[in-house]
Structures are given as C-alpha cells and as structure tokens.
Coordinates of N, CA and C and ligand atoms in Angstrom, one line a residue:
X3 N 16.8 -12.9 5.5 CA 15.6 -12.3 6.1 C 14.4 -12.6 5.2
X4 N 13.4 -13.3 5.7 CA 12.2 -13.5 4.8 C 11.0 -12.7 5.3
X5 N 10.2 -12.3 4.4 CA 9.1 -11.4 4.7 C 7.8 -12.2 4.4
X6 N 7.0 -12.4 5.4 CA 5.8 -13.2 5.2 C 4.8 -12.5 4.2
X7 N 4.0 -13.3 3.6 CA 3.0 -12.8 2.6 C 1.9 -12.2 3.4
X8 N 1.5 -11.0 3.0 CA 0.4 -10.3 3.6 C -0.6 -9.9 2.4
X9 N -1.9 -10.1 2.6 CA -2.8 -9.7 1.6 C -3.6 -8.5 2.3
X10 N -3.5 -7.4 1.6 CA -4.2 -6.2 2.2 C -5.4 -5.8 1.3
X11 N -6.6 -6.0 1.7 CA -7.7 -5.7 0.8 C -7.9 -4.2 0.7
X12 N -8.1 -3.8 -0.6 CA -8.2 -2.3 -0.9 C -9.7 -2.0 -1.0
X13 N -10.2 -1.3 -0.1 CA -11.7 -1.1 0.1 C -12.3 -0.2 -1.1
X14 N -11.4 0.4 -1.9 CA -11.9 1.2 -3.0 C -12.8 0.4 -3.9
X15 N -12.6 -1.0 -4.0 CA -13.4 -1.8 -4.9 C -14.6 -2.4 -4.2
X16 N -14.9 -2.1 -3.0 CA -16.0 -2.7 -2.2 C -17.4 -2.2 -2.7
X17 N -18.4 -2.8 -2.3 CA -19.8 -2.3 -2.5 C -20.0 -1.2 -1.5
X18 N -20.1 0.0 -1.9 CA -20.2 1.1 -0.9 C -21.5 1.2 -0.1
X19 N -22.5 0.4 -0.6 CA -23.8 0.3 0.2 C -23.7 -0.7 1.3
X20 N -22.6 -1.4 1.3 CA -22.4 -2.5 2.2 C -21.0 -2.5 2.8
X21 N -20.4 -1.3 2.9 CA -18.9 -1.3 3.0 C -18.4 -1.8 4.3
X22 N -19.1 -1.6 5.4 CA -18.6 -2.0 6.7 C -18.6 -3.6 6.7
X23 N -19.7 -4.2 6.3 CA -19.8 -5.6 6.3 C -18.7 -6.3 5.3
X24 N -18.5 -5.6 4.2 CA -17.5 -6.2 3.3 C -16.1 -6.0 3.8
X25 N -15.8 -4.9 4.5 CA -14.5 -4.7 5.1 C -14.3 -5.8 6.2
X26 N -15.3 -6.1 7.0 CA -15.2 -7.1 8.0 C -15.0 -8.5 7.4
X27 N -15.7 -8.8 6.4 CA -15.5 -10.1 5.7 C -14.0 -10.3 5.3
X28 N -13.5 -9.2 4.7 CA -12.1 -9.3 4.1 C -11.1 -9.4 5.3
X29 N -11.4 -8.8 6.4 CA -10.5 -8.8 7.5 C -10.6 -10.2 8.2
X30 N -11.8 -10.7 8.4 CA -11.9 -12.0 9.1 C -11.4 -13.1 8.3
X31 N -11.3 -13.0 7.0 CA -10.8 -14.1 6.1 C -9.3 -14.1 6.1
X32 N -8.6 -13.1 6.7 CA -7.2 -13.2 6.8 C -6.5 -12.0 6.2
X33 N -7.2 -10.9 5.9 CA -6.6 -9.7 5.4 C -5.7 -9.2 6.5
X34 N -4.5 -8.7 6.1 CA -3.5 -8.2 7.1 C -3.8 -6.8 7.5
X35 N -4.1 -5.9 6.6 CA -4.4 -4.5 6.8 C -5.5 -4.1 5.9
X36 N -6.4 -3.2 6.4 CA -7.4 -2.7 5.4 C -6.8 -1.5 4.8
X37 N -6.8 -1.5 3.4 CA -6.1 -0.5 2.6 C -7.2 0.5 2.2
X38 N -7.0 1.8 2.6 CA -8.0 2.8 2.3 C -7.4 3.9 1.5
X39 N -7.8 4.0 0.2 CA -7.2 5.0 -0.7 C -7.9 6.3 -0.4
X40 N -7.1 7.3 -0.2 CA -7.7 8.7 -0.1 C -7.3 9.5 -1.3
X41 N -8.3 9.9 -2.1 CA -8.1 10.7 -3.3 C -8.7 12.0 -3.3
X42 N -8.0 13.0 -3.8 CA -8.5 14.4 -3.7 C -9.0 15.1 -5.0
X43 N -9.0 14.3 -6.0 CA -9.5 14.8 -7.3 C -8.5 15.8 -8.0
X44 N -7.3 15.8 -7.4 CA -6.3 16.7 -7.9 C -5.0 16.0 -8.2
X45 N -4.5 15.3 -7.2 CA -3.3 14.4 -7.5 C -3.6 13.3 -8.4
X46 N -4.8 12.8 -8.2 CA -5.3 11.8 -9.2 C -6.8 12.1 -9.6
X47 N -7.2 11.6 -10.7 CA -8.5 12.1 -11.3 C -9.6 11.3 -10.7
X48 N -9.8 11.4 -9.4 CA -10.9 10.7 -8.8 C -11.0 11.2 -7.3
X49 N -12.1 11.0 -6.7 CA -12.3 11.2 -5.3 C -12.5 9.9 -4.6
X50 N -11.9 9.8 -3.4 CA -12.2 8.6 -2.6 C -12.0 8.8 -1.1
X51 N -13.0 8.5 -0.4 CA -12.9 8.5 1.1 C -12.4 9.8 1.7
X52 N -12.0 9.8 2.9 CA -11.6 11.0 3.6 C -11.4 10.6 5.1
X53 N -11.2 11.7 5.9 CA -10.8 11.5 7.3 C -11.9 10.7 8.1
X54 N -13.2 11.1 7.9 CA -14.2 10.4 8.6 C -14.4 8.9 8.2
X55 N -14.1 8.7 6.9 CA -14.3 7.3 6.5 C -13.4 6.3 7.2
X56 N -12.2 6.8 7.5 CA -11.2 6.0 8.3 C -11.8 5.7 9.7
X57 N -12.3 6.7 10.3 CA -12.9 6.5 11.7 C -14.1 5.5 11.6
X58 N -14.9 5.6 10.6 CA -16.1 4.8 10.4 C -15.6 3.3 10.1
X59 N -14.7 3.2 9.2 CA -14.3 1.8 8.9 C -13.6 1.1 10.0
X60 N -13.0 1.8 10.9 CA -12.3 1.3 12.0 C -13.2 0.5 12.9
X61 N -14.5 0.9 13.0 CA -15.4 0.2 13.8 C -15.8 -1.2 13.3
X62 N -15.4 -1.5 12.1 CA -15.8 -2.8 11.5 C -14.7 -3.8 11.5
X63 N -13.5 -3.4 11.7 CA -12.4 -4.3 11.5 C -11.4 -4.3 12.7
X64 N -10.8 -5.4 13.0 CA -9.8 -5.5 14.1 C -8.4 -5.4 13.5
X65 N -8.3 -5.4 12.2 CA -6.9 -5.3 11.6 C -6.5 -3.8 11.5
X66 N -5.2 -3.6 11.3 CA -4.8 -2.2 11.2 C -5.3 -1.6 9.9
X67 N -5.6 -0.3 10.0 CA -6.0 0.5 8.8 C -4.9 1.3 8.2
X68 N -4.7 1.2 6.9 CA -3.7 1.9 6.2 C -4.3 3.0 5.4
X69 N -4.0 4.2 5.6 CA -4.5 5.3 4.8 C -3.4 5.6 3.7
X70 N -3.8 5.3 2.5 CA -2.9 5.6 1.4 C -3.3 6.9 0.8
X71 N -2.5 7.9 1.1 CA -2.8 9.3 0.7 C -2.4 9.6 -0.7
X72 N -3.3 9.4 -1.6 CA -3.1 9.7 -3.0 C -3.6 11.2 -3.2
X73 N -3.0 12.1 -2.5 CA -3.4 13.5 -2.5 C -2.2 14.4 -2.6
X74 N -2.4 15.6 -3.0 CA -1.4 16.6 -3.0 C -1.3 17.2 -1.5
X75 N -0.2 17.7 -1.2 CA 0.1 18.3 0.1 C -0.3 17.4 1.3
X76 N 0.1 16.2 1.3 CA -0.2 15.3 2.4 C 0.2 15.8 3.8
X77 N 1.3 16.6 3.8 CA 1.8 17.1 5.0 C 0.7 17.8 5.8
X78 N -0.2 18.5 5.1 CA -1.2 19.2 5.8 C -2.2 18.3 6.5
X79 N -2.3 17.0 6.1 CA -3.4 16.2 6.6 C -2.9 15.0 7.4
X80 N -1.6 14.7 7.5 CA -1.2 13.5 8.2 C -1.7 13.4 9.6
X81 N -1.7 14.5 10.3 CA -2.1 14.5 11.7 C -3.6 14.2 11.8
X82 N -4.4 14.7 10.9 CA -5.8 14.4 10.9 C -6.0 12.9 10.6
X83 N -5.3 12.3 9.7 CA -5.5 10.9 9.4 C -5.0 10.0 10.5
X84 N -4.0 10.5 11.2 CA -3.5 9.7 12.4 C -4.6 9.8 13.5
X85 N -5.1 11.0 13.7 CA -6.2 11.1 14.8 C -7.4 10.3 14.4
X86 N -7.7 10.2 13.1 CA -8.9 9.5 12.7 C -8.8 8.0 13.0
X87 N -7.6 7.5 13.2 CA -7.5 6.1 13.6 C -6.6 5.3 12.6
X88 N -5.9 5.9 11.7 CA -5.0 5.2 10.8 C -3.9 4.5 11.7
X89 N -3.6 3.3 11.3 CA -2.5 2.6 12.0 C -1.2 2.8 11.2
X90 N -1.4 3.0 9.9 CA -0.2 3.3 9.0 C -0.7 4.4 8.0
X91 N 0.2 5.3 7.7 CA 0.0 6.3 6.7 C 1.0 6.2 5.6
X92 N 0.5 6.1 4.4 CA 1.4 5.9 3.2 C 1.3 7.2 2.4
X93 N 2.5 7.8 2.1 CA 2.4 9.0 1.3 C 3.1 8.7 -0.1
X94 N 2.7 9.4 -1.1 CA 3.3 9.2 -2.4 C 4.6 10.1 -2.4
X95 N 5.7 9.5 -2.8 CA 7.0 10.2 -2.6 C 7.0 11.5 -3.5
X96 N 6.2 11.5 -4.6 CA 6.3 12.7 -5.4 C 5.4 13.8 -4.9
X97 N 4.7 13.6 -3.7 CA 3.9 14.7 -3.2 C 4.5 15.3 -2.0
X98 N 5.7 14.9 -1.6 CA 6.4 15.4 -0.4 C 7.7 16.1 -0.7
X99 N 7.6 17.4 -0.6 CA 8.9 18.2 -0.9 C 10.0 17.8 0.0
X100 N 9.7 17.5 1.3 CA 10.8 17.1 2.2 C 10.4 15.7 2.8
X101 N 10.7 14.7 2.1 CA 10.2 13.3 2.5 C 10.7 12.9 3.9
X102 N 12.0 13.1 4.3 CA 12.3 12.7 5.6 C 11.5 13.4 6.7
X103 N 11.2 14.7 6.5 CA 10.3 15.4 7.4 C 9.0 14.8 7.5
X104 N 8.4 14.4 6.4 CA 7.0 13.8 6.4 C 7.0 12.5 7.1
X105 N 8.1 11.7 6.8 CA 8.1 10.3 7.5 C 8.3 10.5 9.0
X106 N 9.2 11.4 9.4 CA 9.4 11.6 10.8 C 8.2 12.1 11.5
X107 N 7.4 13.0 10.8 CA 6.2 13.5 11.4 C 5.2 12.3 11.6
X108 N 5.1 11.5 10.6 CA 4.1 10.4 10.8 C 4.5 9.5 11.9
X109 N 5.8 9.2 12.0 CA 6.3 8.3 13.1 C 6.1 9.0 14.5
X110 N 6.3 10.3 14.5 CA 6.1 11.0 15.8 C 4.7 10.9 16.2
X111 N 3.8 10.8 15.3 CA 2.3 10.7 15.6 C 2.0 9.3 16.2
X112 N 3.0 8.4 16.1 CA 2.7 7.1 16.7 C 2.1 6.1 15.8
X113 N 2.2 6.4 14.5 CA 1.7 5.4 13.5 C 2.8 4.9 12.6
X114 N 2.5 3.8 11.9 CA 3.5 3.3 11.0 C 3.5 4.2 9.7
X115 N 4.7 4.1 9.0 CA 4.8 5.0 7.8 C 5.2 4.2 6.6
X116 N 4.6 4.6 5.5 CA 5.0 3.9 4.2 C 5.2 5.0 3.1
X117 N 5.8 4.6 2.1 CA 6.1 5.4 0.9 C 5.5 4.7 -0.3
X118 N 4.8 5.4 -1.2 CA 4.4 4.8 -2.5 C 5.1 5.5 -3.6
X119 N 5.4 4.7 -4.6 CA 6.2 5.3 -5.8 C 5.5 4.9 -7.1
X120 N 5.2 5.9 -7.9 CA 4.5 5.6 -9.2 C 5.3 4.9 -10.2
X121 N 4.6 4.3 -11.2 CA 5.4 3.5 -12.2 C 6.4 4.3 -13.0
X122 N 6.2 5.6 -13.1 CA 7.2 6.4 -14.0 C 8.2 7.1 -13.2
X123 N 8.4 6.8 -11.9 CA 9.3 7.6 -11.1 C 10.6 6.9 -10.9
X124 N 11.7 7.6 -10.9 CA 13.0 7.1 -10.6 C 13.2 6.9 -9.1
X125 N 14.3 6.2 -8.7 CA 14.6 5.9 -7.3 C 15.4 7.0 -6.6
X126 N 15.8 8.0 -7.4 CA 16.9 8.9 -6.8 C 16.5 9.5 -5.5
X127 N 15.2 9.9 -5.3 CA 14.9 10.5 -4.0 C 15.0 9.6 -2.9
X128 N 14.8 8.3 -3.1 CA 15.0 7.3 -2.1 C 16.5 7.0 -1.9
X129 N 17.2 6.9 -3.0 CA 18.6 6.6 -2.9 C 19.4 7.7 -2.1
X130 N 18.9 8.9 -2.1 CA 19.7 9.9 -1.4 C 19.1 10.1 0.0
X131 N 18.1 9.3 0.3 CA 17.5 9.4 1.7 C 17.5 8.0 2.3
X132 N 18.7 7.3 2.3 CA 18.7 5.9 2.7 C 18.2 5.8 4.2
X133 N 18.5 6.8 5.0 CA 18.2 6.8 6.4 C 16.7 6.6 6.6
X134 N 15.9 7.3 5.8 CA 14.4 7.1 6.0 C 13.9 5.8 5.6
X135 N 14.7 5.1 4.8 CA 14.2 3.7 4.4 C 14.3 2.8 5.7
X136 N 15.1 3.2 6.6 CA 15.2 2.4 7.8 C 14.0 2.7 8.8
X137 N 13.4 3.8 8.5 CA 12.2 4.2 9.4 C 10.9 3.7 8.9
X138 N 10.8 3.4 7.6 CA 9.5 3.0 7.1 C 9.2 1.6 7.3
X139 N 7.9 1.3 7.2 CA 7.4 -0.1 7.4 C 7.0 -0.7 6.1
X140 N 6.7 0.1 5.1 CA 6.2 -0.4 3.8 C 6.6 0.5 2.7
X141 N 7.1 -0.1 1.6 CA 7.3 0.6 0.4 C 6.4 0.0 -0.7
X142 N 5.5 0.9 -1.2 CA 4.6 0.4 -2.2 C 5.0 0.7 -3.6
X143 N 5.3 -0.3 -4.4 CA 5.6 -0.1 -5.8 C 4.2 -0.1 -6.5
X144 N 3.8 1.0 -7.0 CA 2.5 1.1 -7.7 C 2.7 0.5 -9.1
X145 N 1.8 -0.4 -9.4 CA 1.8 -1.0 -10.8 C 0.8 -0.3 -11.7
X146 N 0.1 0.7 -11.2 CA -0.9 1.5 -11.9 C -0.7 2.9 -11.4
X147 N -1.2 3.9 -12.2 CA -1.2 5.2 -11.7 C -2.4 5.4 -10.8
X148 N -2.3 6.1 -9.7 CA -3.3 6.2 -8.7 C -4.6 6.8 -9.3
X149 N -5.8 6.3 -8.9 CA -7.0 6.8 -9.3 C -8.2 5.8 -9.4
X150 N -7.9 4.6 -9.9 CA -9.0 3.7 -10.1 C -8.5 2.3 -9.8
X151 N -9.5 1.5 -9.4 CA -9.3 0.0 -9.4 C -9.4 -0.5 -10.8
X152 N -9.0 -1.8 -10.9 CA -9.2 -2.5 -12.2 C -8.4 -2.0 -13.4
X153 N -7.3 -1.3 -13.2 CA -6.4 -0.9 -14.3 C -5.4 -2.0 -14.6
X154 N -4.9 -2.0 -15.8 CA -3.9 -3.1 -16.2 C -2.6 -3.0 -15.5
X155 N -1.9 -4.1 -15.3 CA -0.6 -4.2 -14.6 C 0.5 -3.6 -15.5
X156 N 1.2 -2.7 -15.0 CA 2.3 -2.1 -15.8 C 3.4 -3.1 -15.8
X157 N 3.9 -3.4 -17.1 CA 4.9 -4.5 -17.2 C 6.2 -4.2 -16.5
X158 N 6.5 -2.9 -16.3 CA 7.8 -2.6 -15.6 C 7.8 -2.9 -14.1
X159 N 6.6 -3.3 -13.6 CA 6.5 -3.5 -12.1 C 7.5 -4.6 -11.6
X160 N 7.7 -5.6 -12.4 CA 8.5 -6.8 -11.9 C 9.9 -6.3 -11.7
X161 N 10.6 -5.7 -12.7 CA 11.9 -5.2 -12.4 C 12.0 -4.1 -11.3
X162 N 10.9 -3.4 -11.2 CA 10.9 -2.3 -10.1 C 10.8 -3.0 -8.7
X163 N 10.1 -4.1 -8.6 CA 10.1 -4.8 -7.3 C 11.5 -5.2 -7.0
X164 N 12.2 -5.8 -8.0 CA 13.6 -6.2 -7.8 C 14.5 -5.0 -7.4
X165 N 14.2 -3.9 -8.0 CA 15.0 -2.7 -7.6 C 14.7 -2.2 -6.2
X166 N 13.5 -2.4 -5.8 CA 13.1 -2.0 -4.5 C 13.8 -2.9 -3.4
X167 N 13.8 -4.2 -3.8 CA 14.5 -5.2 -2.9 C 16.0 -4.9 -2.8
X168 N 16.6 -4.5 -3.9 CA 18.0 -4.2 -3.9 C 18.3 -2.9 -3.0
X169 N 17.4 -2.0 -3.1 CA 17.5 -0.7 -2.4 C 17.4 -1.0 -0.9
X170 N 16.4 -1.9 -0.5 CA 16.2 -2.2 0.9 C 17.5 -2.9 1.4
X171 N 18.1 -3.7 0.7 CA 19.3 -4.4 1.1 C 20.4 -3.4 1.3
X172 N 20.6 -2.5 0.3 CA 21.6 -1.5 0.3 C 21.5 -0.6 1.5
X173 N 20.2 -0.3 1.9 CA 20.0 0.6 3.0 C 20.1 -0.1 4.3
X174 N 20.1 -1.4 4.3 CA 20.1 -2.2 5.6 C 18.7 -2.0 6.2
X175 N 17.7 -1.9 5.4 CA 16.3 -1.6 6.0 C 15.5 -2.9 6.0
X176 N 14.3 -2.8 6.6 CA 13.5 -4.0 6.8 C 12.0 -3.9 6.5
X177 N 11.7 -3.0 5.6 CA 10.3 -2.8 5.3 C 9.7 -3.9 4.4
X178 N 8.3 -4.0 4.4 CA 7.6 -4.8 3.5 C 7.7 -4.2 2.1
X179 N 7.7 -5.0 1.1 CA 7.6 -4.5 -0.3 C 6.2 -4.8 -0.8
X180 N 5.4 -3.7 -1.0 CA 4.0 -3.8 -1.4 C 3.9 -3.6 -2.9
X181 N 2.9 -4.2 -3.5 CA 2.5 -3.9 -4.8 C 1.0 -3.5 -4.8
X182 N 0.7 -2.4 -5.5 CA -0.7 -1.9 -5.5 C -1.1 -1.7 -6.9
X183 N -2.2 -2.4 -7.3 CA -2.8 -2.2 -8.6 C -2.6 -3.6 -9.4
X184 N -3.8 -4.1 -9.7 CA -3.9 -5.3 -10.5 C -3.2 -6.5 -9.9
X185 N -3.3 -6.6 -8.6 CA -2.7 -7.8 -7.9 C -3.8 -8.9 -7.9
X186 N -3.5 -10.0 -8.5 CA -4.6 -11.0 -8.7 C -3.9 -12.4 -9.0
X187 N -4.7 -13.4 -9.3 CA -4.0 -14.7 -9.4 C -3.0 -14.8 -10.6
X188 N -3.2 -13.9 -11.6 CA -2.3 -13.9 -12.7 C -0.9 -13.3 -12.3
X189 N -1.0 -12.2 -11.5 CA 0.2 -11.4 -11.3 C 1.0 -11.8 -10.0
X190 N 0.3 -12.5 -9.0 CA 0.9 -12.8 -7.7 C 2.2 -13.6 -7.9
X191 N 2.2 -14.7 -8.7 CA 3.4 -15.5 -8.8 C 4.6 -14.7 -9.2
X192 N 4.5 -13.8 -10.2 CA 5.6 -13.0 -10.6 C 6.0 -12.0 -9.5
X193 N 5.0 -11.4 -8.9 CA 5.3 -10.4 -7.9 C 6.1 -11.0 -6.7
X194 N 5.7 -12.2 -6.3 CA 6.3 -12.8 -5.1 C 7.7 -13.3 -5.5
X195 N 7.8 -13.9 -6.7 CA 9.2 -14.3 -7.1 C 10.1 -13.1 -7.2
X196 N 9.6 -12.0 -7.6 CA 10.5 -10.8 -7.7 C 10.9 -10.2 -6.3
X197 N 10.1 -10.6 -5.3 CA 10.5 -10.1 -3.9 C 9.4 -9.3 -3.3
X198 N 8.2 -9.2 -3.9 CA 7.1 -8.5 -3.2 C 6.4 -9.4 -2.3
X199 N 6.1 -8.9 -1.1 CA 5.4 -9.8 -0.1 C 4.1 -9.2 0.4
X200 N 3.8 -8.0 0.1 CA 2.7 -7.3 0.7 C 1.7 -7.0 -0.5
X201 N 0.6 -7.7 -0.6 CA -0.2 -7.7 -1.8 C -1.5 -6.9 -1.5
X202 N -1.6 -5.8 -2.2 CA -2.7 -4.9 -2.0 C -3.7 -5.2 -3.1
X203 N -4.9 -5.6 -2.8 CA -5.8 -6.2 -3.8 C -7.2 -5.6 -3.7
X204 N -7.7 -4.9 -4.7 CA -9.0 -4.4 -4.7 C -10.0 -5.2 -5.4
X205 N -10.0 -5.2 -6.8 CA -11.0 -5.9 -7.5 C -10.9 -7.4 -7.3
X206 N -9.7 -7.9 -7.1 CA -9.6 -9.4 -7.0 C -10.1 -9.9 -5.6
X207 N -10.3 -9.0 -4.7 CA -10.9 -9.4 -3.4 C -12.4 -9.1 -3.4
X208 N -12.8 -7.9 -3.9 CA -14.2 -7.5 -3.7 C -15.1 -7.9 -4.8
X209 N -14.7 -8.7 -5.8 CA -15.7 -9.2 -6.8 C -15.8 -10.7 -6.5
X210 N -17.1 -11.1 -6.3 CA -17.3 -12.5 -6.0 C -17.3 -12.8 -4.5
X211 N -16.8 -13.9 -4.1 CA -16.8 -14.3 -2.7 C -15.6 -13.7 -2.0
X212 N -15.8 -12.7 -1.2 CA -14.7 -11.9 -0.6 C -13.8 -12.8 0.3
X213 N -14.4 -13.6 1.1 CA -13.5 -14.4 2.0 C -12.7 -15.4 1.2
X214 N -13.4 -16.1 0.3 CA -12.7 -17.1 -0.5 C -11.5 -16.4 -1.3
X215 N -11.8 -15.2 -1.8 CA -10.7 -14.5 -2.6 C -9.5 -14.2 -1.8
X216 N -9.8 -13.7 -0.5 CA -8.6 -13.4 0.3 C -7.8 -14.6 0.6
X217 N -8.5 -15.7 0.9 CA -7.8 -17.0 1.2 C -7.0 -17.5 0.0
X218 N -7.6 -17.4 -1.2 CA -7.0 -17.9 -2.4 C -5.7 -17.1 -2.7
X219 N -5.8 -15.8 -2.6 CA -4.7 -14.9 -3.0 C -3.5 -15.2 -2.0
X220 N -3.9 -15.3 -0.7 CA -2.9 -15.5 0.3 C -2.2 -16.8 0.1
X221 N -3.0 -17.9 -0.2 CA -2.4 -19.2 -0.3 C -1.5 -19.2 -1.6
X222 N -1.9 -18.6 -2.6 CA -1.1 -18.5 -3.9 C 0.2 -17.8 -3.5
X223 N 0.2 -16.7 -2.8 CA 1.4 -16.0 -2.4 C 2.3 -16.9 -1.6
X224 N 1.7 -17.6 -0.6 CA 2.5 -18.4 0.3 C 3.1 -19.6 -0.4
X225 N 2.3 -20.2 -1.3 CA 2.8 -21.4 -2.1 C 4.0 -20.9 -3.0
X226 N 3.8 -19.7 -3.6 CA 4.9 -19.2 -4.5 C 6.1 -19.0 -3.7
X227 N 6.0 -18.3 -2.5 CA 7.1 -18.0 -1.7 C 7.9 -19.2 -1.3
X228 N 7.1 -20.3 -0.9 CA 7.8 -21.5 -0.4 C 8.6 -22.2 -1.5
X229 N 8.2 -21.9 -2.8 CA 9.0 -22.5 -3.9 C 10.0 -21.6 -4.4
X230 N 10.1 -20.4 -3.8 CA 11.1 -19.4 -4.4 C 12.4 -19.5 -3.6
X231 N 13.5 -19.6 -4.3 CA 14.8 -19.6 -3.6 C 15.3 -18.2 -3.7
X232 N 15.6 -17.6 -2.6 CA 16.1 -16.2 -2.6 C 17.6 -16.2 -2.6
Ligands
DX5_27 C1 -5.2 2.8 -7.0 C2 -5.2 2.3 -5.6 C3 -5.4 0.9 -5.4 C4 -6.6 0.2 -6.0 C5 -6.1 -1.1 -6.6 O1 -5.3 4.2 -7.0 O2 -4.1 2.8 -4.9 O3 -5.3 0.6 -4.0 O4 -7.6 -0.1 -5.1 O5 -7.2 -1.7 -7.3 P1 -7.1 -3.0 -8.1 O6 -6.6 -4.1 -7.1 O7 -8.5 -3.3 -8.6 O8 -6.1 -2.8 -9.2
ZN28 ZN1 -3.8 2.2 -2.8

C-alpha cells in the first residue's frame, strides 16, 4: 500500500493581514488540506484562531480544512469546529481522557478524524486502542511542541515516523502519516524515506513565493518517494 505525498499548508505562518488571499494561493498551488492550528493559551503557550476563523477561511479555499485542536478539553469543542466547516478534526492524544469516544464523536459528526502525538509521548495509548487506528484518517507525528511555527526539528522524529508506520501495519489501518513542525526542503527527504507522506508546512510555505514553495515541497516529496523502496 503506498500513500501519496500531500502538502498541507499551515496557515499559522501566513500574513494575517492578507490571510484569505494567502490561503487561496497555497490551495491553488496544490495544497491538499488547509491546516488551521487552534491554540487556547493553556495547552500551549500561544493563542491562534478559533471557530469563526475556520468558517471565514473556508470561503477562500476549495480544499478541505483541517482544524488541529491544540487545546485542552477538545471534547467540549469538536461539535462547534465541525459546524464551523472543518472537514477534518485532529485532536492531541494527551488531551483526550477517552480517545475512542472522541474519535467516534468526530466521525459521527460527519468529518474526518486525526490524532496528533507530541515528541515526548509514548505509543501506549494508541497500542491499546488499535481499533480506533482503523477509524482515523491521519496520525500526526509532531516534530515540535505545539505553540509556534519556525521551531527546530526534533531529531527523534524520524524513528517516531517509523514507529507510527509499524503501528499502522500492526493495526491493519490505512491512515496518512503526517509530520507537523519544521517540514522543509532539508527535512522532507528523511521524513518521506521514514514513511511520512502528509507534510504539514508553515514557514516553508508562507515565506517567499507561496505557490512556488508548495510546488517545490510537493515535488521533493514525490521525487523522494519514487526513489524509496518500501
Ligand atoms: C505548531 C503547529 C504547526 C506549525 C508548524 O504548533 O502545529 O502546524 O504551523 O510550523 P512550521 O512549519 O513553521 O514549523
Ligand atoms: Zn498543527
């Protein structure tokens, strides 16, 4: 089973005075999903976007919108984010006391579901919930701690992508393996060789020529994948 390369522009790094136009550029250049980080100033030390931002951004792009809930108590808000127009909702596994319930709720709302896992977290909670891995569409291996764009790439990310791929195999699941944080021309070859196919990119898309950046990152991912023997 091969998983096509997807580049998901993370709007956190866009020019907020021009955010709709920048989202549109990234989408039209081949972005697969618009990635919208939601931060509550509590789970991570920053604030970003919210329910109405999702609805507003949706008017600018034809690609699916992913709400990445980097917030505490996401269970309280998943319905609001679904109603706002999210096509996928990603929760951080360490914020959900009952992860299967959260994933089932998201799916019941008619949107895709994803799980994010921080660099310092073990896999135990996923290993004991193999059934939910069959329900999710995306597993995001965070290579930074949530909060800011432009942070350095955590070196343990590469083995963690391999562990995520092994877990997917073990579960008989079919989700995309995403990497979020410091995805750029330096890190993409190692990410793709390790088994990551869903590339969430903030600074490397929104600094400079947005359309050109999306195309370059996607081509690099695809070229690497075509030379990778699995
Ligand atoms: C971090 C966010 C990322 C962020 C990545 O909290 O989840 O989506 O936008 O930014 P870059 O690509 O600049 O590391
Ligand atoms: Zn994110």
